[in-house]
């Protein structure tokens, strides 16, 4: 705990057998109360390794529900366990668990309710091996989103996120997509409800075992991001209703 606030790490896992242990070993257990792993019907030994490690809360989907569907199970379980602070950490070791102290203390001290680990602040993305086309698309999409949503994030596409539980309970994340655009819909919902988001510089690593979507799915994701940003603009500025924004 931090200041009597319960910290729960959620690991949305899919075929993470080669990186799960390394990720787990770097999690700072001095502040973390519980770890939740959701295995989205992996075809490897992710579930067995999670059991061997001793992770107490393991959920195995009997069918693949997608990246967004996996996160829904993660957050629901964390809230069920009474979390005050919830951190999503990918078990593919693309993001370092060593930033958990910094991210969680910003929330525990009531400085910000949401903290993102940004690959774009500094030079972590390209130095860490991010493909150039992904870097360029990240920058273009982020610029477009900032304009449409009147915000100033360095990126909307990181998978390293910490939340106050009150934020998770206040947004309608269950209505979001089960695909990769879930992440962007969540940030749009958070901004729509008037919350501020902090960012800290996060080194990142691209390697064979790290999860990454292909070019075709990246295009689908990009179109979904633009759609979400336009929906936000219309809902916020013109009052056009959309189901992901509850108010």
Tab-separated table of C-alpha atoms in Angstrom:
chain	number	residue	atom	x	y	z
A	1	UNK	CA	0.000	0.000	0.000
A	2	UNK	CA	0.863	3.670	-0.329
A	3	UNK	CA	-0.719	5.876	2.348
A	4	UNK	CA	-3.261	3.099	3.050
A	5	UNK	CA	-4.215	3.000	-0.630
A	6	UNK	CA	-4.331	-0.476	-2.120
A	7	UNK	CA	-2.197	-0.891	-5.251
A	8	UNK	CA	-3.108	-3.599	-7.762
A	9	UNK	CA	-1.157	-4.400	-10.915
A	10	UNK	CA	-3.093	-5.919	-13.814
A	11	UNK	CA	-1.328	-7.921	-16.509
A	12	UNK	CA	-3.331	-8.370	-19.744
A	13	UNK	CA	-1.541	-11.410	-21.145
A	14	UNK	CA	-1.506	-13.181	-24.489
A	15	UNK	CA	1.295	-15.603	-25.361
A	16	UNK	CA	3.646	-14.060	-22.814
A	17	UNK	CA	5.456	-17.201	-21.678
A	18	UNK	CA	8.915	-15.893	-22.665
A	19	UNK	CA	8.645	-12.539	-20.883
A	20	UNK	CA	6.195	-12.976	-18.007
A	21	UNK	CA	8.750	-14.052	-15.393
A	22	UNK	CA	11.161	-11.238	-16.267
A	23	UNK	CA	8.336	-8.711	-16.003
A	24	UNK	CA	7.109	-10.146	-12.717
A	25	UNK	CA	10.583	-10.152	-11.149
A	26	UNK	CA	10.879	-6.378	-11.617
A	27	UNK	CA	7.525	-5.499	-10.054
A	28	UNK	CA	8.200	-3.607	-6.785
A	29	UNK	CA	6.330	-5.764	-4.299
A	30	UNK	CA	7.012	-3.288	-1.487
A	31	UNK	CA	4.106	-1.137	-2.714
A	32	UNK	CA	2.047	-3.668	-4.678
A	33	UNK	CA	-0.711	-5.463	-2.772
A	34	UNK	CA	-2.141	-7.737	-5.464
A	35	UNK	CA	-1.316	-8.841	-8.997
A	36	UNK	CA	-4.024	-9.868	-11.444
A	37	UNK	CA	-3.201	-11.701	-14.667
A	38	UNK	CA	-5.799	-12.261	-17.360
A	39	UNK	CA	-4.792	-14.834	-19.955
A	40	UNK	CA	-6.729	-14.150	-23.150
A	41	UNK	CA	-6.799	-17.763	-24.305
A	42	UNK	CA	-3.064	-17.976	-25.019
A	43	UNK	CA	-1.737	-20.821	-27.136
A	44	UNK	CA	1.466	-21.101	-25.106
A	45	UNK	CA	2.243	-21.754	-21.416
A	46	UNK	CA	1.383	-18.289	-20.097
A	47	UNK	CA	-1.270	-19.649	-17.721
A	48	UNK	CA	0.972	-22.399	-16.331
A	49	UNK	CA	3.879	-20.010	-15.790
A	50	UNK	CA	1.616	-17.554	-13.986
A	51	UNK	CA	0.614	-20.382	-11.654
A	52	UNK	CA	4.223	-21.421	-11.095
A	53	UNK	CA	5.232	-17.850	-10.276
A	54	UNK	CA	2.543	-17.785	-7.619
A	55	UNK	CA	0.285	-15.070	-8.997
A	56	UNK	CA	-2.792	-15.333	-6.820
A	57	UNK	CA	-5.443	-13.902	-9.116
A	58	UNK	CA	-5.409	-15.537	-12.549
A	59	UNK	CA	-8.304	-15.385	-14.987
A	60	UNK	CA	-8.216	-17.512	-18.133
A	61	UNK	CA	-10.556	-16.628	-20.967
A	62	UNK	CA	-11.944	-19.723	-22.645
A	63	UNK	CA	-11.997	-17.793	-25.917
A	64	UNK	CA	-9.950	-14.844	-27.105
A	65	UNK	CA	-11.832	-11.652	-26.249
A	66	UNK	CA	-9.299	-9.215	-27.701
A	67	UNK	CA	-7.058	-6.611	-26.123
A	68	UNK	CA	-9.937	-4.453	-24.946
A	69	UNK	CA	-11.901	-7.440	-23.697
A	70	UNK	CA	-8.854	-8.547	-21.721
A	71	UNK	CA	-8.548	-5.142	-20.059
A	72	UNK	CA	-12.211	-5.149	-19.093
A	73	UNK	CA	-11.636	-8.372	-17.158
A	74	UNK	CA	-8.491	-6.859	-15.594
A	75	UNK	CA	-10.169	-3.711	-14.330
A	76	UNK	CA	-13.315	-5.479	-13.167
A	77	UNK	CA	-11.248	-7.874	-11.067
A	78	UNK	CA	-9.074	-5.093	-9.634
A	79	UNK	CA	-12.143	-3.112	-8.585
A	80	UNK	CA	-13.692	-6.264	-7.140
A	81	UNK	CA	-10.558	-6.693	-5.000
A	82	UNK	CA	-10.908	-3.170	-3.626
A	83	UNK	CA	-8.113	-1.418	-5.485
A	84	UNK	CA	-7.455	2.269	-4.881
A	85	UNK	CA	-4.756	2.448	-7.559
A	86	UNK	CA	-4.737	0.205	-10.627
A	87	UNK	CA	-1.771	-0.066	-12.983
A	88	UNK	CA	-1.907	-1.813	-16.338
A	89	UNK	CA	1.480	-3.321	-17.142
A	90	UNK	CA	2.042	-5.405	-20.259
A	91	UNK	CA	3.713	-8.716	-19.378
A	92	UNK	CA	5.707	-8.677	-22.623
A	93	UNK	CA	8.451	-6.599	-20.936
A	94	UNK	CA	8.098	-3.740	-23.407
A	95	UNK	CA	7.627	-1.298	-20.501
A	96	UNK	CA	9.776	-1.369	-17.384
A	97	UNK	CA	8.040	-2.123	-14.054
A	98	UNK	CA	10.697	0.062	-12.398
A	99	UNK	CA	8.520	3.142	-13.015
A	100	UNK	CA	5.696	1.846	-10.836
A	101	UNK	CA	6.811	3.799	-7.771
A	102	UNK	CA	6.820	7.086	-9.647
A	103	UNK	CA	3.468	6.477	-11.317
A	104	UNK	CA	1.677	5.258	-8.209
A	105	UNK	CA	2.962	7.991	-5.900
A	106	UNK	CA	1.606	10.692	-8.210
A	107	UNK	CA	-1.839	9.175	-7.733
A	108	UNK	CA	-1.448	8.309	-4.046
A	109	UNK	CA	-0.435	11.907	-3.307
A	110	UNK	CA	-3.537	13.165	-5.148
A	111	UNK	CA	-1.409	15.050	-7.668
A	112	UNK	CA	-3.014	13.393	-10.711
A	113	UNK	CA	-5.720	10.722	-11.023
A	114	UNK	CA	-4.195	9.122	-14.132
A	115	UNK	CA	-0.549	8.671	-15.124
A	116	UNK	CA	0.806	7.433	-18.448
A	117	UNK	CA	4.273	6.111	-19.214
A	118	UNK	CA	5.128	7.971	-22.423
A	119	UNK	CA	7.534	6.559	-24.979
A	120	UNK	CA	7.610	9.869	-26.859
A	121	UNK	CA	8.812	12.166	-24.086
A	122	UNK	CA	12.571	12.132	-24.500
A	123	UNK	CA	14.018	9.799	-27.142
A	124	UNK	CA	12.901	6.439	-25.782
A	125	UNK	CA	10.748	5.329	-28.692
A	126	UNK	CA	13.219	5.292	-31.592
A	127	UNK	CA	16.155	4.430	-29.360
A	128	UNK	CA	14.174	1.468	-28.075
A	129	UNK	CA	13.568	0.181	-31.590
A	130	UNK	CA	10.091	1.481	-32.410
A	131	UNK	CA	9.570	1.006	-36.180
A	132	UNK	CA	9.834	4.367	-37.933
A	133	UNK	CA	6.406	4.110	-39.585
A	134	UNK	CA	4.854	3.529	-36.160
A	135	UNK	CA	6.708	6.501	-34.723
A	136	UNK	CA	5.500	8.771	-37.529
A	137	UNK	CA	1.912	7.528	-37.310
A	138	UNK	CA	2.033	7.948	-33.512
A	139	UNK	CA	3.098	11.591	-33.895
A	140	UNK	CA	0.525	12.355	-36.601
A	141	UNK	CA	-2.331	10.707	-34.717
A	142	UNK	CA	-1.361	12.362	-31.447
A	143	UNK	CA	-1.236	15.815	-33.060
A	144	UNK	CA	-4.663	15.252	-34.611
A	145	UNK	CA	-6.105	14.014	-31.334
A	146	UNK	CA	-4.703	16.930	-29.368
A	147	UNK	CA	-6.326	19.355	-31.800
A	148	UNK	CA	-9.702	17.599	-31.797
A	149	UNK	CA	-9.719	17.032	-28.033
A	150	UNK	CA	-8.000	20.276	-26.996
A	151	UNK	CA	-5.328	18.439	-25.002
A	152	UNK	CA	-1.524	18.301	-24.902
A	153	UNK	CA	-0.487	14.688	-24.430
A	154	UNK	CA	2.809	13.559	-25.928
A	155	UNK	CA	1.097	10.312	-26.975
A	156	UNK	CA	-2.227	8.518	-26.641
A	157	UNK	CA	-0.919	5.088	-27.582
A	158	UNK	CA	1.147	3.850	-24.664
A	159	UNK	CA	0.069	0.663	-22.948
A	160	UNK	CA	1.542	1.672	-19.577
A	161	UNK	CA	-1.186	3.316	-17.511
A	162	UNK	CA	-2.012	3.955	-13.861
A	163	UNK	CA	-5.457	4.950	-12.645
A	164	UNK	CA	-7.177	5.988	-9.476
A	165	UNK	CA	-10.008	3.506	-8.968
A	166	UNK	CA	-12.439	6.429	-8.761
A	167	UNK	CA	-11.673	7.226	-12.405
A	168	UNK	CA	-12.316	3.646	-13.512
A	169	UNK	CA	-15.620	3.673	-11.667
A	170	UNK	CA	-16.617	6.990	-13.231
A	171	UNK	CA	-16.128	6.110	-16.902
A	172	UNK	CA	-18.154	3.675	-18.993
A	173	UNK	CA	-15.212	1.514	-20.107
A	174	UNK	CA	-17.482	-1.529	-20.417
A	175	UNK	CA	-19.047	0.127	-23.478
A	176	UNK	CA	-15.719	0.380	-25.268
A	177	UNK	CA	-14.435	-1.807	-28.074
A	178	UNK	CA	-12.857	-5.183	-27.340
A	179	UNK	CA	-10.127	-4.368	-29.873
A	180	UNK	CA	-7.006	-2.187	-29.602
A	181	UNK	CA	-8.898	1.118	-29.892
A	182	UNK	CA	-10.147	0.441	-26.338
A	183	UNK	CA	-7.101	2.307	-25.009
A	184	UNK	CA	-7.952	5.475	-26.901
A	185	UNK	CA	-11.599	5.305	-25.997
A	186	UNK	CA	-10.607	5.160	-22.334
A	187	UNK	CA	-8.472	8.298	-22.587
A	188	UNK	CA	-11.264	10.099	-24.435
A	189	UNK	CA	-13.689	9.132	-21.675
A	190	UNK	CA	-11.266	10.301	-18.985
A	191	UNK	CA	-10.822	13.701	-20.624
A	192	UNK	CA	-14.567	13.939	-21.272
A	193	UNK	CA	-15.227	13.592	-17.547
A	194	UNK	CA	-12.802	16.417	-16.832
A	195	UNK	CA	-9.852	14.505	-15.351
A	196	UNK	CA	-6.243	15.514	-15.906
A	197	UNK	CA	-3.606	13.046	-17.093
A	198	UNK	CA	0.088	13.139	-16.185
A	199	UNK	CA	2.897	11.653	-18.253
A	200	UNK	CA	6.350	10.459	-17.279
A	201	UNK	CA	9.170	9.475	-19.611
A	202	UNK	CA	9.245	5.739	-20.200
A	203	UNK	CA	11.976	3.825	-22.025
A	204	UNK	CA	10.574	1.113	-24.220
A	205	UNK	CA	11.918	-2.019	-25.834
A	206	UNK	CA	10.985	-3.567	-29.163
A	207	UNK	CA	12.198	-7.133	-29.634
A	208	UNK	CA	10.920	-10.397	-31.050
A	209	UNK	CA	8.945	-11.470	-27.991
A	210	UNK	CA	7.346	-8.055	-27.399
A	211	UNK	CA	3.776	-7.853	-28.632
A	212	UNK	CA	3.098	-5.609	-31.614
A	213	UNK	CA	0.309	-5.367	-34.164
A	214	UNK	CA	1.013	-5.668	-37.886
A	215	UNK	CA	0.617	-2.929	-40.475
A	216	UNK	CA	-2.938	-3.880	-41.468
A	217	UNK	CA	-4.164	-3.876	-37.887
A	218	UNK	CA	-2.253	-0.639	-37.281
A	219	UNK	CA	-4.265	1.001	-40.064
A	220	UNK	CA	-7.520	-0.288	-38.559
A	221	UNK	CA	-6.403	1.007	-35.181
A	222	UNK	CA	-5.494	4.420	-36.614
A	223	UNK	CA	-8.905	4.794	-38.238
A	224	UNK	CA	-10.539	3.825	-34.953
A	225	UNK	CA	-8.477	6.447	-33.127
A	226	UNK	CA	-9.585	9.166	-35.539
A	227	UNK	CA	-13.192	8.068	-35.199
A	228	UNK	CA	-12.966	8.222	-31.404
A	229	UNK	CA	-11.442	11.704	-31.474
A	230	UNK	CA	-14.144	12.982	-33.822
A	231	UNK	CA	-16.827	11.443	-31.607
A	232	UNK	CA	-15.276	13.212	-28.628
A	233	UNK	CA	-15.212	16.547	-30.461
A	234	UNK	CA	-18.853	16.210	-31.490
A	235	UNK	CA	-19.988	15.129	-28.023
A	236	UNK	CA	-17.996	17.789	-26.178
A	237	UNK	CA	-18.575	20.754	-28.447
A	238	UNK	CA	-21.842	20.140	-30.282
A	239	UNK	CA	-23.681	17.802	-27.928
A	240	UNK	CA	-23.901	14.871	-30.351
A	241	UNK	CA	-24.478	11.875	-28.094
A	242	UNK	CA	-22.301	8.778	-28.209
A	243	UNK	CA	-22.685	5.667	-26.096
A	244	UNK	CA	-19.100	5.643	-24.807
A	245	UNK	CA	-19.622	9.032	-23.174
A	246	UNK	CA	-22.142	8.488	-20.412
A	247	UNK	CA	-22.983	12.160	-19.861
